[in-house]
XYZ file of C-alpha atoms in Angstrom:
715
model
C -19.472 -24.206 28.019
C -20.619 -20.788 27.152
C -17.076 -18.856 26.045
C -18.242 -15.321 26.758
C -16.359 -14.689 29.881
C -19.013 -15.517 33.077
C -17.373 -11.996 34.544
C -16.624 -9.841 31.426
C -15.934 -6.680 33.918
C -13.268 -8.643 35.496
C -11.498 -9.028 32.115
C -8.507 -6.272 31.138
C -10.622 -5.125 28.009
C -14.110 -5.641 30.347
C -12.745 -3.005 32.692
C -11.300 -0.687 30.173
C -14.806 -0.595 28.780
C -16.524 -0.116 32.084
C -14.196 2.878 32.846
C -14.271 4.599 29.180
C -18.406 4.046 29.708
C -18.653 5.653 33.352
C -15.546 8.424 32.002
C -16.965 8.969 28.823
C -16.569 13.104 28.869
C -13.358 12.956 30.322
C -12.190 10.218 27.129
C -13.972 12.238 24.089
C -12.460 15.602 25.748
C -8.733 13.805 25.460
C -9.361 12.245 22.371
C -10.144 15.923 21.173
C -7.405 17.194 22.777
C -5.399 14.638 20.905
C -6.768 15.315 17.514
C -5.857 19.391 18.335
C -2.353 18.409 19.629
C -1.313 16.251 17.078
C -2.626 18.837 14.396
C -0.818 21.378 15.733
C 2.284 19.831 16.852
C 2.496 18.472 12.676
C 2.132 21.647 11.537
C 4.890 23.481 13.609
C 7.045 20.518 14.081
C 6.354 17.983 11.236
C 8.869 17.287 8.695
C 8.679 16.921 4.842
C 7.532 14.264 3.151
C 10.515 13.038 0.976
C 12.706 9.832 0.868
C 15.308 8.219 -1.787
C 14.595 5.020 -3.643
C 18.364 3.996 -3.758
C 19.081 0.437 -3.042
C 20.993 0.579 0.575
C 24.912 -0.660 -1.007
C 24.174 -0.608 -4.263
C 26.058 0.593 -7.370
C 23.692 2.602 -8.602
C 23.503 4.456 -4.985
C 27.487 4.566 -5.131
C 26.842 6.585 -8.115
C 24.069 9.218 -6.943
C 26.298 9.882 -4.195
C 29.478 10.358 -6.052
C 27.608 13.125 -8.398
C 26.166 14.779 -5.266
C 30.007 14.964 -4.105
C 32.135 15.245 -6.972
C 29.796 17.802 -9.008
C 28.739 20.666 -6.627
C 25.537 19.443 -4.924
C 23.947 18.418 -8.296
C 21.719 15.173 -7.855
C 20.583 12.691 -10.192
C 17.180 13.810 -10.425
C 16.644 15.883 -13.577
C 13.528 17.921 -15.347
C 13.372 17.494 -18.890
C 13.245 20.561 -21.595
C 12.046 18.992 -24.860
C 11.040 21.257 -27.844
C 10.508 20.534 -31.329
C 10.485 22.849 -34.290
C 10.092 21.302 -38.172
C 12.369 24.369 -39.745
C 15.013 23.067 -36.999
C 15.564 23.131 -33.391
C 18.343 24.890 -33.458
C 17.478 27.941 -35.501
C 17.654 31.143 -34.265
C 13.993 31.464 -33.420
C 13.890 28.363 -31.156
C 17.132 28.899 -29.583
C 16.168 32.135 -28.257
C 13.087 31.107 -26.650
C 14.695 28.122 -25.163
C 17.625 30.299 -23.555
C 15.250 32.721 -22.056
C 13.272 29.385 -20.554
C 16.815 28.131 -19.206
C 18.036 31.148 -17.944
C 15.127 31.804 -15.674
C 14.770 28.041 -14.681
C 18.321 28.602 -13.461
C 16.988 30.996 -11.319
C 14.667 28.900 -9.928
C 14.937 27.393 -5.940
C 16.303 23.533 -6.578
C 17.516 23.947 -10.223
C 21.379 24.122 -10.869
C 22.737 26.908 -13.205
C 24.585 26.683 -16.297
C 22.957 25.338 -19.279
C 21.768 27.088 -22.574
C 20.570 25.663 -25.957
C 23.626 25.085 -26.645
C 24.260 22.054 -24.269
C 21.189 20.520 -25.597
C 21.003 16.679 -27.695
C 19.784 17.526 -31.378
C 17.895 14.359 -32.740
C 19.410 13.242 -35.961
C 16.877 14.829 -38.207
C 17.521 18.257 -36.708
C 13.833 18.926 -35.170
C 13.963 17.725 -31.997
C 16.335 18.864 -28.957
C 16.603 18.168 -25.385
C 17.960 19.602 -22.343
C 18.245 18.037 -19.117
C 17.934 20.167 -16.303
C 20.182 19.229 -13.043
C 18.361 19.657 -9.425
C 20.593 20.420 -6.725
C 18.316 18.411 -4.820
C 16.398 15.266 -4.320
C 12.662 15.918 -6.201
C 10.894 15.657 -2.935
C 12.713 18.544 -1.519
C 12.023 20.963 -4.550
C 9.392 23.451 -3.293
C 6.169 23.426 -5.316
C 6.929 26.481 -6.564
C 9.611 25.496 -8.404
C 7.451 23.127 -10.625
C 4.552 25.581 -11.258
C 7.047 28.470 -12.264
C 8.716 25.836 -14.733
C 5.232 24.613 -16.232
C 4.580 28.177 -17.070
C 8.192 29.056 -18.246
C 7.213 25.991 -20.945
C 3.829 27.440 -21.864
C 5.465 31.301 -22.511
C 8.333 29.087 -24.960
C 4.951 27.969 -26.322
C 3.228 31.271 -27.250
C 6.851 32.091 -28.620
C 5.763 29.507 -31.647
C 7.836 27.010 -30.269
C 6.763 23.673 -29.397
C 7.978 22.799 -26.023
C 7.463 20.384 -23.261
C 8.616 20.373 -19.156
C 9.007 17.535 -17.489
C 9.192 16.598 -14.446
C 8.608 14.558 -11.070
C 8.459 17.602 -8.939
C 5.780 19.204 -7.087
C 3.612 21.450 -9.245
C 4.237 19.344 -12.029
C 2.445 16.196 -11.533
C -1.333 15.916 -12.140
C -3.611 16.311 -9.100
C -6.551 13.670 -8.258
C -9.780 15.466 -9.368
C -11.640 13.839 -6.408
C -10.266 12.489 -3.265
C -10.006 8.453 -3.230
C -10.620 8.652 0.864
C -13.799 10.906 0.752
C -15.580 8.296 -2.082
C -14.188 5.270 0.171
C -15.634 7.594 3.272
C -19.020 8.213 1.975
C -19.220 4.355 0.496
C -18.596 3.098 3.824
C -21.429 5.469 5.616
C -24.135 3.891 3.304
C -23.039 0.228 3.885
C -22.990 1.113 7.545
C -26.365 2.521 6.783
C -27.634 -1.030 5.153
C -26.509 -2.875 7.937
C -27.325 -1.346 10.855
C -30.767 0.543 9.869
C -29.658 3.383 12.221
C -28.080 6.778 11.683
C -27.119 6.884 15.116
C -25.096 3.393 15.061
C -23.859 3.899 11.536
C -22.345 7.078 12.887
C -20.660 6.033 15.572
C -17.930 3.926 13.495
C -17.468 6.945 11.120
C -16.618 9.062 14.086
C -14.216 6.639 15.577
C -12.463 6.397 12.021
C -12.019 9.715 11.382
C -10.923 10.738 14.987
C -8.724 8.230 15.169
C -7.248 9.007 11.722
C -7.171 12.689 12.247
C -4.829 12.039 15.636
C -2.657 9.396 13.164
C -2.085 11.712 10.494
C -0.758 14.579 12.865
C 1.884 11.975 14.485
C 2.758 10.756 10.797
C 3.564 14.402 9.793
C 5.946 14.325 13.085
C 7.092 10.987 12.186
C 8.428 12.547 8.960
C 10.538 14.678 10.802
C 12.204 11.687 12.030
C 12.495 9.673 9.469
C 12.708 9.148 5.768
C 8.799 9.223 4.778
C 7.541 9.571 1.518
C 4.349 11.120 0.861
C 2.518 8.354 -0.318
C 3.077 6.923 3.004
C -0.247 8.961 3.865
C -2.324 7.631 1.400
C -1.397 4.310 2.485
C -2.079 5.093 6.701
C -5.084 6.895 5.355
C -6.306 3.741 3.043
C -5.487 1.336 6.239
C -6.503 3.890 8.876
C -9.871 4.336 7.422
C -10.844 0.635 6.676
C -9.667 -0.815 9.973
C -11.166 1.624 12.019
C -14.372 1.390 10.691
C -14.477 -2.385 11.046
C -13.146 -2.471 14.370
C -16.049 -0.353 15.414
C -18.584 -2.444 13.495
C -17.533 -5.599 14.868
C -17.721 -4.019 18.658
C -20.924 -2.110 17.808
C -22.626 -5.308 16.403
C -22.176 -7.228 19.725
C -23.104 -4.299 22.129
C -26.381 -4.160 19.585
C -27.155 -7.532 20.175
C -26.447 -7.960 24.065
C -28.904 -4.910 24.393
C -31.377 -7.010 22.338
C -31.048 -9.601 25.216
C -31.811 -7.460 28.247
C -28.530 -5.910 28.967
C -28.399 -2.296 29.945
C -26.356 0.108 27.915
C -23.042 -0.354 30.551
C -23.166 -4.063 30.854
C -23.394 -4.024 26.859
C -20.580 -1.914 26.883
C -18.414 -4.096 29.236
C -19.324 -7.490 27.308
C -19.314 -6.099 23.714
C -15.316 -5.121 25.110
C -14.643 -8.186 26.908
C -15.512 -10.385 23.540
C -15.504 -8.898 20.190
C -13.220 -6.033 21.802
C -10.678 -9.116 22.244
C -11.000 -10.150 18.840
C -10.416 -6.835 17.474
C -7.576 -6.574 19.376
C -5.753 -9.557 18.482
C -6.968 -8.439 14.345
C -5.169 -5.223 14.937
C -2.129 -6.504 16.684
C -1.788 -8.717 13.531
C -2.280 -6.123 11.261
C 0.645 -4.037 13.034
C 3.229 -6.786 12.901
C 2.613 -7.909 9.766
C 3.300 -4.385 8.821
C 6.511 -4.303 11.027
C 7.630 -6.920 8.763
C 8.619 -4.491 6.014
C 11.625 -3.711 8.252
C 13.259 -7.035 7.206
C 13.118 -6.063 3.715
C 16.098 -3.791 4.533
C 15.162 -1.127 2.434
C 15.026 2.353 4.119
C 12.229 4.042 2.198
C 9.692 1.171 3.491
C 10.529 1.876 6.993
C 8.557 5.067 6.694
C 5.911 3.514 4.908
C 5.666 0.407 7.726
C 5.768 3.072 10.719
C 3.057 5.329 9.104
C 0.870 2.747 8.484
C 1.271 0.962 11.782
C 0.909 4.083 13.780
C -2.363 4.837 11.838
C -3.696 0.840 12.306
C -2.723 1.538 16.428
C -4.279 4.792 16.745
C -7.765 3.451 15.287
C -7.380 0.320 17.369
C -6.903 2.769 20.733
C -10.138 4.614 19.404
C -12.097 1.516 18.680
C -11.269 0.220 22.501
C -11.232 3.196 24.467
C -13.540 6.403 22.187
C -16.082 3.924 21.364
C -17.020 2.639 24.382
C -17.420 6.412 25.515
C -19.650 6.881 22.740
C -21.789 4.179 24.086
C -22.405 5.676 26.576
C -23.344 8.742 25.429
C -25.759 6.748 23.133
C -27.103 3.984 25.385
C -29.969 2.459 23.930
C -30.735 5.692 21.246
C -28.156 4.323 19.289
C -31.111 2.467 17.466
C -32.761 6.141 16.966
C -33.308 7.549 13.157
C -34.227 4.328 11.755
C -33.534 4.027 8.439
C -36.877 3.712 6.046
C -37.184 0.072 4.257
C -34.212 -1.376 6.050
C -35.172 -4.283 8.617
C -33.608 -5.280 11.413
C -31.362 -8.190 11.438
C -33.075 -11.654 12.320
C -32.319 -12.549 15.715
C -32.197 -16.926 15.008
C -29.405 -17.668 13.422
C -30.285 -20.884 12.106
C -33.002 -18.872 9.805
C -30.306 -16.712 8.193
C -29.338 -17.409 4.348
C -25.450 -17.818 5.916
C -26.740 -20.957 7.725
C -28.825 -22.273 4.359
C -25.427 -21.750 2.736
C -22.910 -23.423 5.298
C -25.209 -26.183 5.174
C -25.163 -26.784 1.293
C -21.499 -26.276 1.661
C -20.977 -29.346 3.958
C -23.026 -31.682 2.222
C -20.470 -31.091 -0.971
C -16.910 -30.064 1.082
C -14.597 -32.111 -1.220
C -16.584 -30.457 -4.655
C -16.960 -27.061 -2.827
C -12.778 -27.070 -2.027
C -11.935 -27.993 -5.373
C -14.402 -25.703 -7.130
C -13.218 -22.741 -4.876
C -9.435 -23.652 -5.092
C -9.763 -23.797 -9.196
C -11.508 -20.254 -9.172
C -8.578 -19.006 -6.661
C -6.065 -20.493 -9.366
C -7.804 -19.035 -12.230
C -7.756 -15.510 -10.485
C -4.144 -15.701 -9.671
C -2.914 -17.190 -12.747
C -2.045 -13.717 -14.321
C 0.530 -13.372 -11.367
C 3.168 -15.126 -14.050
C 2.759 -12.005 -16.185
C 4.032 -9.691 -13.518
C 6.719 -7.459 -14.638
C 9.291 -5.758 -11.909
C 10.636 -2.320 -12.411
C 9.337 1.184 -12.123
C 6.557 2.677 -14.554
C 7.692 5.422 -16.541
C 6.616 8.416 -18.479
C 5.995 6.179 -21.252
C 3.004 5.001 -18.863
C 1.388 8.034 -18.499
C -1.734 8.967 -19.322
C -1.987 10.246 -23.092
C -2.009 13.967 -23.106
C 0.305 14.615 -20.193
C 3.433 16.658 -20.213
C 5.417 13.598 -19.252
C 3.880 11.114 -21.753
C 4.050 14.015 -24.636
C 7.955 14.262 -23.813
C 8.355 10.403 -23.795
C 6.497 9.982 -27.642
C 8.498 13.324 -28.869
C 12.162 11.828 -27.342
C 11.337 8.611 -28.566
C 10.152 9.601 -32.261
C 13.152 11.925 -32.563
C 15.901 9.979 -30.983
C 14.629 6.717 -30.205
C 12.850 5.138 -26.943
C 16.807 4.764 -25.367
C 17.093 8.494 -24.866
C 13.516 8.015 -21.915
C 16.476 6.427 -19.510
C 19.721 7.351 -20.356
C 22.232 5.136 -18.137
C 25.004 7.616 -16.195
C 28.322 6.228 -15.560
C 30.609 8.122 -13.015
C 34.198 7.410 -12.884
C 36.760 8.761 -10.577
C 39.698 10.592 -11.791
C 42.247 11.234 -9.804
C 45.181 10.378 -11.777
C 44.596 13.260 -14.362
C 45.478 12.734 -18.158
C 45.975 9.370 -17.575
C 42.472 8.611 -16.301
C 41.061 10.754 -18.471
C 42.832 8.340 -21.704
C 41.310 5.255 -19.908
C 37.995 7.229 -20.121
C 37.919 7.918 -23.356
C 38.809 4.170 -24.336
C 36.054 3.242 -22.042
C 33.581 5.253 -23.977
C 34.759 3.836 -27.246
C 34.389 0.141 -26.067
C 30.905 0.915 -24.820
C 29.943 2.584 -27.779
C 30.683 -1.067 -29.700
C 27.946 -2.768 -27.512
C 25.018 -3.924 -29.587
C 22.585 -2.662 -27.352
C 23.971 1.168 -27.111
C 22.341 3.809 -29.079
C 25.086 6.621 -28.284
C 27.779 7.331 -25.656
C 28.366 11.457 -24.863
C 31.987 12.721 -24.287
C 33.173 12.750 -20.697
C 31.818 15.491 -18.638
C 34.823 16.154 -15.744
C 33.921 18.045 -12.864
C 35.479 21.626 -11.920
C 38.302 19.850 -10.289
C 38.811 17.143 -12.506
C 38.591 14.699 -9.738
C 35.440 12.746 -11.628
C 33.756 12.587 -14.816
C 30.065 11.464 -16.439
C 29.509 9.643 -19.465
C 25.714 9.027 -20.588
C 24.849 6.060 -21.836
C 22.126 6.267 -24.283
C 20.565 2.374 -24.564
C 18.753 1.281 -27.805
C 15.595 0.220 -26.123
C 13.274 1.976 -23.579
C 13.696 1.977 -20.055
C 11.268 -1.135 -19.045
C 12.728 -3.407 -22.024
C 14.094 -6.537 -20.189
C 17.435 -5.409 -23.112
C 18.051 -2.683 -21.601
C 18.130 -4.367 -17.845
C 20.816 -7.008 -19.624
C 23.156 -4.173 -21.286
C 23.205 -3.099 -17.152
C 24.457 -6.138 -16.172
C 26.908 -6.417 -19.020
C 28.467 -3.597 -18.912
C 29.069 -3.558 -14.833
C 30.473 -7.057 -15.304
C 32.871 -6.277 -18.986
C 33.892 -3.095 -19.590
C 33.502 -0.801 -16.705
C 35.038 -3.791 -14.342
C 38.009 -4.092 -16.505
C 38.855 -0.335 -17.901
C 41.022 -0.177 -14.523
C 39.330 3.281 -12.972
C 36.647 2.876 -10.180
C 33.041 3.402 -11.958
C 29.823 3.092 -11.087
C 26.715 3.116 -13.251
C 23.670 4.551 -12.325
C 20.208 6.064 -13.692
C 16.890 5.193 -13.606
C 17.176 1.569 -14.924
C 20.303 0.772 -13.103
C 18.608 1.896 -9.930
C 15.684 -0.780 -10.884
C 17.557 -3.151 -11.445
C 19.529 -2.861 -7.888
C 16.539 -2.802 -5.997
C 14.823 -5.816 -7.617
C 18.025 -7.759 -6.569
C 17.612 -6.668 -3.353
C 13.823 -7.331 -2.880
C 14.576 -10.641 -4.459
C 17.188 -11.638 -1.949
C 15.344 -10.520 0.980
C 12.004 -11.651 -0.006
C 12.159 -14.836 1.610
C 13.162 -13.427 5.338
C 10.320 -11.054 5.008
C 7.910 -13.334 3.856
C 8.691 -16.554 6.654
C 8.851 -13.826 8.893
C 5.406 -12.472 9.030
C 3.896 -15.831 8.166
C 5.957 -17.168 11.414
C 4.577 -14.341 13.861
C 1.232 -14.425 12.436
C 0.936 -18.226 13.307
C 2.076 -17.834 16.912
C -0.529 -14.984 17.235
C -3.026 -17.185 15.684
C -2.209 -20.404 18.008
C -1.854 -17.976 20.794
C -5.334 -16.583 20.523
C -7.065 -19.890 19.975
C -4.552 -22.721 20.893
C -5.016 -24.883 17.972
C -2.224 -25.291 15.558
C -4.331 -27.037 12.545
C -6.633 -23.493 12.649
C -3.322 -21.402 12.362
C -1.938 -23.391 9.798
C -5.227 -23.493 7.625
C -5.641 -19.747 8.069
C -2.064 -18.937 6.940
C -2.416 -21.042 3.987
C -5.766 -19.380 2.848
C -4.678 -15.699 3.607
C -1.733 -17.282 1.119
C -4.343 -18.368 -1.388
C -6.367 -14.920 -1.512
C -2.734 -12.536 -1.468
C -1.882 -15.388 -4.864
C -5.573 -14.021 -6.425
C -4.746 -10.725 -5.649
C -1.223 -10.819 -6.733
C -3.066 -12.114 -10.135
C -5.643 -9.119 -10.535
C -2.798 -7.148 -10.216
C -1.267 -8.846 -13.059
C -4.032 -8.583 -14.964
C -4.462 -4.684 -14.492
C -0.800 -4.281 -14.870
C -1.326 -5.495 -18.913
C -2.852 -2.833 -19.709
C -5.807 -4.358 -21.625
C -9.582 -3.916 -20.625
C -8.876 -4.205 -17.288
C -6.450 -1.624 -16.765
C -8.270 0.564 -18.950
C -11.052 0.682 -16.001
C -8.807 2.716 -13.878
C -7.096 4.564 -16.481
C -4.309 2.147 -17.526
C -3.665 2.056 -20.883
C -0.420 0.750 -21.508
C 1.587 -2.336 -20.286
C 3.321 -1.358 -17.089
C 5.919 -3.025 -14.655
C 4.769 -3.164 -11.237
C 7.229 -1.513 -8.787
C 9.046 -4.164 -6.759
C 7.721 -2.458 -3.520
C 4.141 -3.150 -4.449
C 4.205 -6.837 -3.701
C 5.941 -6.728 -0.416
C 3.608 -3.792 0.911
C 0.494 -5.829 -0.296
C 1.833 -8.602 1.115
C 2.353 -7.159 4.936
C -0.840 -5.356 4.635
C -3.063 -8.318 3.180
C -1.120 -10.721 5.466
C -2.464 -8.854 8.328
C -5.881 -7.816 7.115
C -7.345 -11.450 6.228
C -6.247 -12.672 9.647
C -9.317 -10.020 10.954
C -12.448 -12.006 9.290
C -10.472 -15.827 10.480
C -10.410 -14.212 14.018
C -13.450 -13.452 13.821
C -15.272 -16.259 12.113
C -13.218 -19.062 13.987
C -14.053 -17.058 17.480
C -17.677 -17.211 16.531
C -16.891 -21.072 15.695
C -14.718 -22.211 18.276
C -17.623 -20.617 20.515
C -19.899 -22.619 19.750
C -18.058 -25.877 19.405
C -17.298 -24.904 23.485
C -20.642 -24.600 23.944
C -21.668 -28.253 22.623
C -19.078 -29.895 21.494
C -20.533 -30.906 17.525
C -18.341 -29.410 15.108
C -20.213 -30.015 12.427
C -22.921 -27.799 14.126
C -20.531 -24.891 15.211
C -19.274 -24.522 11.474
C -22.927 -23.419 10.792
C -23.702 -21.368 13.454
C -20.251 -19.526 13.363
C -20.858 -18.704 9.385
C -24.428 -17.730 10.342
C -23.449 -15.782 13.513
C -20.493 -13.325 11.581
C -22.086 -13.357 8.139
C -23.593 -10.283 8.160
C -20.775 -8.238 10.021
C -18.161 -9.951 7.786
C -20.050 -9.144 4.413
C -20.401 -5.701 6.306
C -17.218 -5.048 7.194
C -15.303 -6.621 3.851
C -18.038 -4.141 1.480
C -16.364 -1.129 3.948
C -13.020 -2.362 3.189
C -13.068 -2.924 -1.018
C -14.705 0.729 -0.993
C -12.164 2.382 0.834
C -9.168 0.200 -1.098
C -11.049 0.255 -4.622
C -11.571 3.897 -4.404
C -7.565 4.735 -4.363
C -8.114 3.648 -8.376
C -9.079 7.245 -8.625
C -5.643 8.157 -7.841
C -3.515 9.558 -10.515
C -0.516 7.684 -9.015
C -0.483 4.155 -10.778
C 1.181 2.771 -7.996
C -1.298 3.597 -5.794
C -4.152 2.553 -8.324
C -2.557 -1.098 -8.194
C -2.095 -0.961 -4.535
C -5.951 -0.120 -4.431
C -7.278 -2.711 -6.614
C -4.774 -5.329 -5.168
C -5.739 -4.631 -1.455
C -9.538 -4.463 -2.651
C -9.297 -7.689 -4.489
C -7.860 -9.759 -1.473
C -10.194 -8.748 0.612
C -13.133 -9.186 -1.430
C -11.837 -12.765 -2.234
C -11.120 -13.598 1.232
C -14.549 -12.363 2.406
C -16.354 -14.120 -0.364
C -14.416 -17.468 -1.865
C -12.553 -18.090 1.193
C -14.780 -17.545 4.295
C -17.910 -18.678 2.730
C -16.750 -21.569 0.602
C -12.909 -23.071 1.724
C -13.433 -22.687 5.380
C -16.728 -24.315 6.135
C -15.669 -27.249 3.563
C -12.424 -27.512 4.832
C -13.631 -27.093 8.419
C -15.966 -30.100 7.683
C -13.554 -31.990 6.486
C -11.491 -31.453 9.689
C -14.046 -32.144 11.731
C -12.659 -32.058 15.665
C -9.295 -32.677 14.465
C -9.175 -28.544 13.668
C -9.063 -28.050 17.262
C -6.607 -30.631 17.921
C -3.866 -29.363 20.349
C -0.586 -31.037 22.083
C -1.377 -31.571 26.046
C 1.107 -28.773 26.898
C -1.204 -26.237 24.404
C -4.491 -27.831 26.055
C -2.906 -27.212 29.598
C -2.444 -23.619 28.749
C -5.425 -22.878 26.587
C -7.614 -19.718 28.013
C -11.636 -19.421 26.720
C -11.429 -17.865 23.472
C -14.408 -15.322 23.035
C -16.534 -14.942 20.291
C -16.242 -11.480 18.317
C -19.862 -11.279 17.281
C -23.630 -12.087 18.024
C -26.100 -13.801 16.076
C -27.333 -11.983 13.383
């Protein structure tokens, strides 16, 4: 039985495709208007991309909130002013230059006033000093003009003869990418499409669909930022996913359209058939990606909500463009889709039995056990470095050599020790006046006796005398495990027994809190995403064994990706390929986001391949032959789709942001592994071992079964 619907135009997607084809001018105009409206709305109504990374209910968040409330709007965010003078950091020449810098800085928007060179911490040898300028708002909310002005003030102090470094994470002070990662990925995708289709017209349609869809999604993302806290890097994440899946989904549908047209269908009938078959698979795949991304809400971390919504919105919009705009564009192209042929690119073979994919699948089927063992061994080898992953947030010590943050980090380490780069801040409520002040002095004295504490500042009371700060400098660096142990030891020991209400904050304390929160919510998140995806696959294939196999293989691909991220994060030869030259911790949110995105994206290829296998099995009932034919019919399009996705993701290794580098490499690795080792080796081998048992279903599920559709035609 042929699983292509007997009456494609009677299916919902078939009717949608016919409507878009016939009303193509209206559909195209509607999408162009949507781009303009979304862009204008974002420009006039959009919010700022800013977010706090505090963990809800954590002690570090309590410390941050107390500082903001009790210290006149001051936040925990700071900009470091570091200077060095071999003749002495507190000589009249040095202090005059720094006082001038600090006075001018205090007049900038977002910078707290009142500090002078006398407030500096000076190294033991007297040659290095640092003043930390408190900000009156979060780093994401400080104007870029302030960051640019601070850099200029540091350069002026240099001209005055004082070696000065001004370092921070606000806009205007951070490195910008030399080349747009999105443009690089888009250019590579264009080349892959030209080689796949052999026609400039056919290759241009997926690019146009992705551009329009992403254009609308970016505008809506700006509006989203006005409603919910959204980090600025959520834009890059949405672009990464939107471009990748937008091109891939259009590629799948166009491949089926061209096959139908080659079989003699007129353009409208070919569009309806492509939408009722490939369109259905695209809808299932896109829905799985969205569900996986929305699973980020299960983590309970507010800054991930904006990422989940922005990324899901991008996928939904490009999915809608693939199902409406693309049929309209096919109506304009018609049979002209094969025009502007690329010289030297031969059309795909029409007989799937003669393509390399068919020969490869038969070779795997002859040795299914050996193939399975070898594939699993390779995946285990790739996943092994995942055991070296350290969770935390990279700091200035992980920046590229020569950048201002790295120079400040190295100078502070040389002058004070590594702990000066990540001081802890204890915030105490002191409503009892002198009695509480005495208790705070005793606390400071006790903390100084800890073996891992380098220094403790004198208590710094607020003007009202209701709260005070203690700055605690560890002996070890912010990323050192000893610093994390110190945080736990101080919280469980002297801070708890002092009799005061004390909260310990600072960057390292916040990292400890977020790591604990992530670990506690991770089982719920992973279980929720896997369970919902399993249900979606059962709904698509009515085959529990296939759904279980898909989930297991997706987990293998993700494990391999985590392993490669672990290898790159070590900072050796692999890390140096993308500009990571030091061992660095991986932010806890990266594996979470990678899992959400990859579990959905891996399902794309599973749906495309298994739909083709199911179609052939339903036609003739030969499970072995169905695998060969399914692999043969999808090999070319899955290879092209994966190459595009890998190019788009890998291009983000060009980003100056370390976490975007890691996510790009991880996502690219998972897609590459999934489209090669898993789909080309493991799936044919396991399906051969399972035979007809792969399609077993309980009676109630068989009774509810509907005819599955194949996403692509023969190569």
